[in-house]
GROMACS .gro file of C-alpha atoms in nm:
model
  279
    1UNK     CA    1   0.000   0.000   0.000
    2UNK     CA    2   0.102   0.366  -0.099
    3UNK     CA    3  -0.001   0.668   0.192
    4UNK     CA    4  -0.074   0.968   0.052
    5UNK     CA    5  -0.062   1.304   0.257
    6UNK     CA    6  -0.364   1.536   0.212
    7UNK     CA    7  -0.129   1.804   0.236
    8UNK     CA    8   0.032   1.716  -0.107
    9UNK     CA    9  -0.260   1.711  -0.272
   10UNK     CA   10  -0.436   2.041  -0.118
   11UNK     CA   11  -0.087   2.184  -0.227
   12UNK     CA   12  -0.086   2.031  -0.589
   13UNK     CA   13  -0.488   2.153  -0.621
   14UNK     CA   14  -0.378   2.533  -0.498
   15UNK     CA   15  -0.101   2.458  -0.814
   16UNK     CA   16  -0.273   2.353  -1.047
   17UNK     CA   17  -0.533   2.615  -1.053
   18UNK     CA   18  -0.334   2.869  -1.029
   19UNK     CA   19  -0.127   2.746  -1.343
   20UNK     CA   20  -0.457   2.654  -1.563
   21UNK     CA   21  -0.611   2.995  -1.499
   22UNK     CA   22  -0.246   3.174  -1.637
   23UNK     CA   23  -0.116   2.899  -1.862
   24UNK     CA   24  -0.263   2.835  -2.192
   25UNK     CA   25  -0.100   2.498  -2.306
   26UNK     CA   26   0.164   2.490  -2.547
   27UNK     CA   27  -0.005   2.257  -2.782
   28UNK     CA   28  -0.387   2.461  -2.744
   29UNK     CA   29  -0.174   2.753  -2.841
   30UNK     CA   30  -0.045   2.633  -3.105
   31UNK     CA   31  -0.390   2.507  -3.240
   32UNK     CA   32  -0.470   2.843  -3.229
   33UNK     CA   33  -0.182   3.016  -3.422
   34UNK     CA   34  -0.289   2.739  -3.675
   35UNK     CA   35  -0.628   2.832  -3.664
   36UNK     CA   36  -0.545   3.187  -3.717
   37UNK     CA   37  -0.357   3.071  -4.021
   38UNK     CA   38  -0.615   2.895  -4.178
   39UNK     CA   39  -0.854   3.131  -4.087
   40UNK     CA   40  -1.084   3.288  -4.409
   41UNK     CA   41  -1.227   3.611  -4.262
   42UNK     CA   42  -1.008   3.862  -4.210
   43UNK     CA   43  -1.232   4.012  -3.880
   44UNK     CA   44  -1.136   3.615  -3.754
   45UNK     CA   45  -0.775   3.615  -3.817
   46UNK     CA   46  -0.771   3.966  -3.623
   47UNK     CA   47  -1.011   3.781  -3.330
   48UNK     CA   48  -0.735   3.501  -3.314
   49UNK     CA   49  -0.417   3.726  -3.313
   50UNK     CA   50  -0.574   3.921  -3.008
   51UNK     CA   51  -0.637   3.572  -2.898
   52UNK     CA   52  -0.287   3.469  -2.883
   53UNK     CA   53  -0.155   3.805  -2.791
   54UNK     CA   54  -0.386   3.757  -2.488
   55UNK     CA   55  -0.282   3.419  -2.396
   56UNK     CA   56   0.126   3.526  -2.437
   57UNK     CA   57   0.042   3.826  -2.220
   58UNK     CA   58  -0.135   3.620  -1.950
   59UNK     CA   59   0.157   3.372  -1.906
   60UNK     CA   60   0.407   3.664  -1.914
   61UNK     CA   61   0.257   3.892  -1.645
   62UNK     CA   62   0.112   3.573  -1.433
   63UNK     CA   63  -0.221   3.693  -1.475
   64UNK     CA   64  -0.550   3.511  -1.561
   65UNK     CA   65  -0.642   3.421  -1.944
   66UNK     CA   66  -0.998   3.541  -1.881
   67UNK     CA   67  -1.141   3.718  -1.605
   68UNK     CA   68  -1.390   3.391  -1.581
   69UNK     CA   69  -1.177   3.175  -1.373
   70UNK     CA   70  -1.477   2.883  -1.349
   71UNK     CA   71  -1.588   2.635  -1.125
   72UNK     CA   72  -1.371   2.395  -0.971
   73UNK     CA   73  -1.402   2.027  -1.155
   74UNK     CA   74  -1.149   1.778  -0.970
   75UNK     CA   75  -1.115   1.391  -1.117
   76UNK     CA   76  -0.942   1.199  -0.935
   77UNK     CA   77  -0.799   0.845  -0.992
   78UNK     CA   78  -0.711   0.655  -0.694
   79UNK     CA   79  -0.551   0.293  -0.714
   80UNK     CA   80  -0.677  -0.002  -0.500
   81UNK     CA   81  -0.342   0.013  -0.349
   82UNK     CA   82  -0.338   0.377  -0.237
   83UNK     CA   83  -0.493   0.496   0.080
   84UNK     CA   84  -0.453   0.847   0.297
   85UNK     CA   85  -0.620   0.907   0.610
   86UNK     CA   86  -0.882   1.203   0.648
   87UNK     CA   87  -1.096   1.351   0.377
   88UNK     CA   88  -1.004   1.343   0.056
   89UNK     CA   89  -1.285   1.592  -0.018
   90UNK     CA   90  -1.162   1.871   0.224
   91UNK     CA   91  -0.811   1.854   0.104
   92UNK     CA   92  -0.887   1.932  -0.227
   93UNK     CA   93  -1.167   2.209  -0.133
   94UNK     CA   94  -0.866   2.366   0.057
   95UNK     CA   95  -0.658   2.368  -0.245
   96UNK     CA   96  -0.909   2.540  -0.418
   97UNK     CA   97  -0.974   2.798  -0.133
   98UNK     CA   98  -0.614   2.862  -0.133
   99UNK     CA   99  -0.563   2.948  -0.511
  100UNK     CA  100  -0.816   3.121  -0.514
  101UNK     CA  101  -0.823   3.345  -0.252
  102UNK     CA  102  -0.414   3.411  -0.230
  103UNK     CA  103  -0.401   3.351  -0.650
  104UNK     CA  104  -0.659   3.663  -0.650
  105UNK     CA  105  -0.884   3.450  -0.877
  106UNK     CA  106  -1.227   3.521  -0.970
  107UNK     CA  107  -1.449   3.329  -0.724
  108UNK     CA  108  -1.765   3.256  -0.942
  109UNK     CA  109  -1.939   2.988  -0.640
  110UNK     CA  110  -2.296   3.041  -0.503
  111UNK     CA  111  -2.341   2.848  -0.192
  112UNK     CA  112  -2.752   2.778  -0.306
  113UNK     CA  113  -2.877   2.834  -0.677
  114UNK     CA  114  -3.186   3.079  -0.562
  115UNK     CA  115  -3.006   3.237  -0.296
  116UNK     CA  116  -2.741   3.291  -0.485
  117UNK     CA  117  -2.499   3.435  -0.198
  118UNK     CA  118  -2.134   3.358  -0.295
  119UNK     CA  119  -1.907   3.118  -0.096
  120UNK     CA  120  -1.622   3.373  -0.112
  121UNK     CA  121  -1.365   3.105  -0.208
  122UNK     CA  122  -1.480   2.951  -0.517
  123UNK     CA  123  -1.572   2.604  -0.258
  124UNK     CA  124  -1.709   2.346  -0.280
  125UNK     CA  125  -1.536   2.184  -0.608
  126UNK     CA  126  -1.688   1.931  -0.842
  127UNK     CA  127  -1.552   1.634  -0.731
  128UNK     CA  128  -1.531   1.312  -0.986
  129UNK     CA  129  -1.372   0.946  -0.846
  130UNK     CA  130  -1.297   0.678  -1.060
  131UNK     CA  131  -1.127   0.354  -0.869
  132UNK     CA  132  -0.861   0.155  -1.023
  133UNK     CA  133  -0.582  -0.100  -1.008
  134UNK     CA  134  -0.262  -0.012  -0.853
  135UNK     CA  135  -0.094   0.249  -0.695
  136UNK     CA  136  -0.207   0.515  -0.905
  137UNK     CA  137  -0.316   0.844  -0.772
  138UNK     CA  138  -0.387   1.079  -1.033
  139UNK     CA  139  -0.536   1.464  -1.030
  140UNK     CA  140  -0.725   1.660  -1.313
  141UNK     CA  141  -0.808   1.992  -1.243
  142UNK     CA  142  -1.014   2.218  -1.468
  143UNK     CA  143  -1.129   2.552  -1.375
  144UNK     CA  144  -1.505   2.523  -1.631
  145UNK     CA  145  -1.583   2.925  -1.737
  146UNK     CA  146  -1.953   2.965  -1.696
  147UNK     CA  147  -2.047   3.098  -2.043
  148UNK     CA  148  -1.942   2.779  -2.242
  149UNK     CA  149  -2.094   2.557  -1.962
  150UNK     CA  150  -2.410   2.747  -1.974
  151UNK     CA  151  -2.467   2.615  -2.395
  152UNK     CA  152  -2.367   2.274  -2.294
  153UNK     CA  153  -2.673   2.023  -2.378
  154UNK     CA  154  -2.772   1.656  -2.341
  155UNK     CA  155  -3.092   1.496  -2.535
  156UNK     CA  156  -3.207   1.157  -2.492
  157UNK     CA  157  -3.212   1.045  -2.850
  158UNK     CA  158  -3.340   0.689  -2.979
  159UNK     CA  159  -3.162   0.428  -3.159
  160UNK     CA  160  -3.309   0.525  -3.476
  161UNK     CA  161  -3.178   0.881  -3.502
  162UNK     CA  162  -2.849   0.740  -3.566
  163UNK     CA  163  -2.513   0.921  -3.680
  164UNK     CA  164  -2.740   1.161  -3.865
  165UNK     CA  165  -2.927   1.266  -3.552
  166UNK     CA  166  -2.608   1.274  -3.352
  167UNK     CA  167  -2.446   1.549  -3.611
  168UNK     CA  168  -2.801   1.710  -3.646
  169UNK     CA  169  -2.799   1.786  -3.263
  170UNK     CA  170  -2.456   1.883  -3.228
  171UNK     CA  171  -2.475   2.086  -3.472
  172UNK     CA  172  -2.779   2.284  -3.358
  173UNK     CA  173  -2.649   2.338  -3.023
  174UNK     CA  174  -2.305   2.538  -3.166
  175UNK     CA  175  -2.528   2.722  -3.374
  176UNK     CA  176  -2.721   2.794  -3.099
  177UNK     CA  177  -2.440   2.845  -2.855
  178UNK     CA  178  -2.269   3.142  -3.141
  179UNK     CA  179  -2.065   3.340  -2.960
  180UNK     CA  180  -2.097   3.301  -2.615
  181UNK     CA  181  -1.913   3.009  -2.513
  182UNK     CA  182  -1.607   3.216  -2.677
  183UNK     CA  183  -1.534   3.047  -2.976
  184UNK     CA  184  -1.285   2.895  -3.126
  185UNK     CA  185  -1.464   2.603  -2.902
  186UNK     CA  186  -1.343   2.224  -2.802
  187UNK     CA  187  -1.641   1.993  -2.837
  188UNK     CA  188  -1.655   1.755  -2.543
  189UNK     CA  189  -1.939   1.510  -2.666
  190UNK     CA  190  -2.052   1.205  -2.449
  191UNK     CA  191  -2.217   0.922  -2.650
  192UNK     CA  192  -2.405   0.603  -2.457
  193UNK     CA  193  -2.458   0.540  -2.125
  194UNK     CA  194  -2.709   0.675  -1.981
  195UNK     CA  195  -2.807   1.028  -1.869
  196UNK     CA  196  -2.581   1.134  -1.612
  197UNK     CA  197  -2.315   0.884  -1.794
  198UNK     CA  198  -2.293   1.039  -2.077
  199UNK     CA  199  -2.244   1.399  -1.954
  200UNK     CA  200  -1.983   1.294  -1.751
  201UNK     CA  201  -1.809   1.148  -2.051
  202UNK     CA  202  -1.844   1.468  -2.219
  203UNK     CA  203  -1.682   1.652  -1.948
  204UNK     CA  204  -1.418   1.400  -1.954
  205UNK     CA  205  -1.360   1.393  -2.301
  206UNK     CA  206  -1.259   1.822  -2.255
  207UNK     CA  207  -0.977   1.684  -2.019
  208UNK     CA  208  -0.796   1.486  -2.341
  209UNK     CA  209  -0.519   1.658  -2.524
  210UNK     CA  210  -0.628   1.894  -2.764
  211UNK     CA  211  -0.409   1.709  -3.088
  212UNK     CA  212  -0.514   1.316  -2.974
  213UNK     CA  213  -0.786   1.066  -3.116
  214UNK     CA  214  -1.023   0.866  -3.058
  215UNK     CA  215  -0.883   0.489  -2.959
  216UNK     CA  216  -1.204   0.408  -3.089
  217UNK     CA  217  -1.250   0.361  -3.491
  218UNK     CA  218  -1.594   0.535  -3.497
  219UNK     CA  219  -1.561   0.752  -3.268
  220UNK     CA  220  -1.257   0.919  -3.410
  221UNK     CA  221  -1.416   0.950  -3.767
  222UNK     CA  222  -1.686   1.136  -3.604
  223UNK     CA  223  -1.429   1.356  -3.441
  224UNK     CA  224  -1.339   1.466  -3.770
  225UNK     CA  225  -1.648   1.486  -3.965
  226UNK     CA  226  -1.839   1.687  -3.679
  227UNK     CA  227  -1.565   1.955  -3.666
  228UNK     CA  228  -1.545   1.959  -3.993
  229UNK     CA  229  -1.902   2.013  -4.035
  230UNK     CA  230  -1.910   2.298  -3.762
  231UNK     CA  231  -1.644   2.475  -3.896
  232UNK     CA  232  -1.898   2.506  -4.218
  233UNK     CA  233  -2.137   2.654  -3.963
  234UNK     CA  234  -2.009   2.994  -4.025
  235UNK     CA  235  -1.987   3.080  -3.643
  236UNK     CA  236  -1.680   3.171  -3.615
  237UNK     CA  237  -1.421   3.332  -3.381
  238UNK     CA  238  -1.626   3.472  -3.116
  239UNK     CA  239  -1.872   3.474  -3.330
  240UNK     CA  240  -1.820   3.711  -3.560
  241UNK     CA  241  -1.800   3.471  -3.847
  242UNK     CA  242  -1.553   3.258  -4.034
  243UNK     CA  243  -1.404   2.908  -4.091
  244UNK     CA  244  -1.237   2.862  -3.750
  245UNK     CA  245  -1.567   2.755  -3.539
  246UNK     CA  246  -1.411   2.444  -3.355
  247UNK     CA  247  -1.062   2.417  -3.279
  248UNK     CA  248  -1.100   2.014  -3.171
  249UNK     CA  249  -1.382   1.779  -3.113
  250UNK     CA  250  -1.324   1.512  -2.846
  251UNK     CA  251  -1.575   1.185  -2.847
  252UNK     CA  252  -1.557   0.955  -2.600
  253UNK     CA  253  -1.813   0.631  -2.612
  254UNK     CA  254  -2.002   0.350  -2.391
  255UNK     CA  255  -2.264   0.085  -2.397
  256UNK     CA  256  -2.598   0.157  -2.374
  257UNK     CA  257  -2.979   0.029  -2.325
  258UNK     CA  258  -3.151  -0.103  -2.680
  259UNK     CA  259  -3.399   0.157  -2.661
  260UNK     CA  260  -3.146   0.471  -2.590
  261UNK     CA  261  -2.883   0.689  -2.737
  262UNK     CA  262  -2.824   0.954  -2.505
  263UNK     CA  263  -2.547   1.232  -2.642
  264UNK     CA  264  -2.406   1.475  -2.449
  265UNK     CA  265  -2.234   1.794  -2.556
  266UNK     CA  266  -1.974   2.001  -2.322
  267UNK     CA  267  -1.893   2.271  -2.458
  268UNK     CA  268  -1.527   2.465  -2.398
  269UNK     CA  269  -1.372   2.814  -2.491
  270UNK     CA  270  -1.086   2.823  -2.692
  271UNK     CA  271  -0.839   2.815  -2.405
  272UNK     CA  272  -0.892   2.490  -2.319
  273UNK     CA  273  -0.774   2.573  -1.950
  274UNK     CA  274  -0.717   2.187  -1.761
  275UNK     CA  275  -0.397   2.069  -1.559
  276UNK     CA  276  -0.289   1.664  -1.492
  277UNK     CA  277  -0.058   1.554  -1.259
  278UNK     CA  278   0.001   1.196  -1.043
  279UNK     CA  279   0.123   1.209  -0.690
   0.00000   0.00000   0.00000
């Protein structure tokens, strides 16, 4: 067995948001220089320049990408061979209290959603555990902006829609979505399960590196045609029009029941903001 101390991870949380809020990652910054390349509209290519000078600025100066530093999301792995002693839960609230109240973060957490009175340090976290073999013990952080998590969507679809009503759907909710969740976007989409299943495979799916694919033969052929196919959309960089809609489109599959085909679709801005680490 493996012991972690609570105190490393409350200190690797506090870290880790901190750096995801200032850090754009190299490789999502480089989509985006592409993207400004490739880019049709000249109002777009401007959009994505300021983009980038943004992002360069932010990492320079140590200061936040966007002045929407989100809600904490926290997956964590844990082995069958790890254990710690205490909560696991209040260790990483505390790292999130601590970057964001000495990081000077935005703290964006209501403590009831009709009271609406805010928790002052961006607490509790959205907390996700997945159990496995070993002595792994893993961390994800991502700090999720509110205006691209507000044009997320799920819909219950049936068997019979198919790969047609998948696109269809996906498809209406970016045009839907336009500008505000900030586009160029990352499409996080959750396919099978059930409800709650496939949303949190959609939120997962945000958490994979921007340039991977899909292990999974249909799945990463629908990763290609659905960007492609929003890019045609004519959204463009926050929203002003052009090619560069979608920057990446992430799905991530499961079984389901006969009668269902539930599809989830998370939505992200272009700066993809997400840290990993394994204590």
């Amino acid at each position: 067995m493996r012991t972690i101390n609570l105190s490393d991870v409350t200190s690797k949380v506090k870290e880790m948001f901190i750096d995801a809020c200032e850090n754009i990652p190299q490789n999502v910054l480089e989509t985006i220089e592409n993207a400004c390349k490739a880019e049709e509209s000249p109002l777009g290519k401007d959009v994505l320049g300021k983009i980038v000078e943004n992002d360069l600025l932010a990492r320079k100066e140590h200061l936040p990408i966007c002045q929407d530093t989100g809600i904490a999301v926290v997956m964590l792995t844990i082995g069958s061979e790890v254990t710690f002693k205490g909560d696991i839960y209040e260790a990483v609230n505390e790292g999130v209290r601590q970057a964001y109240t000495e990081g000077y973060l935005r703290k964006s957490v209501v403590r009831h959603p009709l009271d609406r009175v805010n928790t002052r340090d961006n607490t509790p976290a959205i907390v996700h555990v997945k159990l496995t073999e070993g002595d792994v013990f893993r961390i994800d952080v991502a700090p999720k902006g509110g205006g691209s998590e507000n044009m997320s969507a799920i819909r219950m679809l049936v068997p019979a829609d198919g790969e047609a009503g998948i696109k269809k759907f996906i498809l209406d909710t970016v045009l839907h979505a336009s500008g505000k969740p900030c586009p160029p976007i990352i499409l996080g989409i959750g396919i099978g399960g059930n409800f709650e299943k496939s949303a949190i495979m959609a939120k997962e799916a945000l958490f994979r590196e921007i340039d991977d694919e899909s292990p999974d033969p249909i799945a990463r052929r629908l990763e290609k045609e659905i960007r492609e196919e929003v890019n045609k959309l004519g959204v463009g960089p926050m929203g002003f029009g052009g090619t560069e809609t979608c920057l990446a489109v992430k799905v991530n599959v499961a079984p389901c029941h006969i009668a269902s085909l539930p599809v989830a679709v998370n939505i992200q801005c272009h700066a993809a903001r997400h840290k990993s680490c394994n204590l």
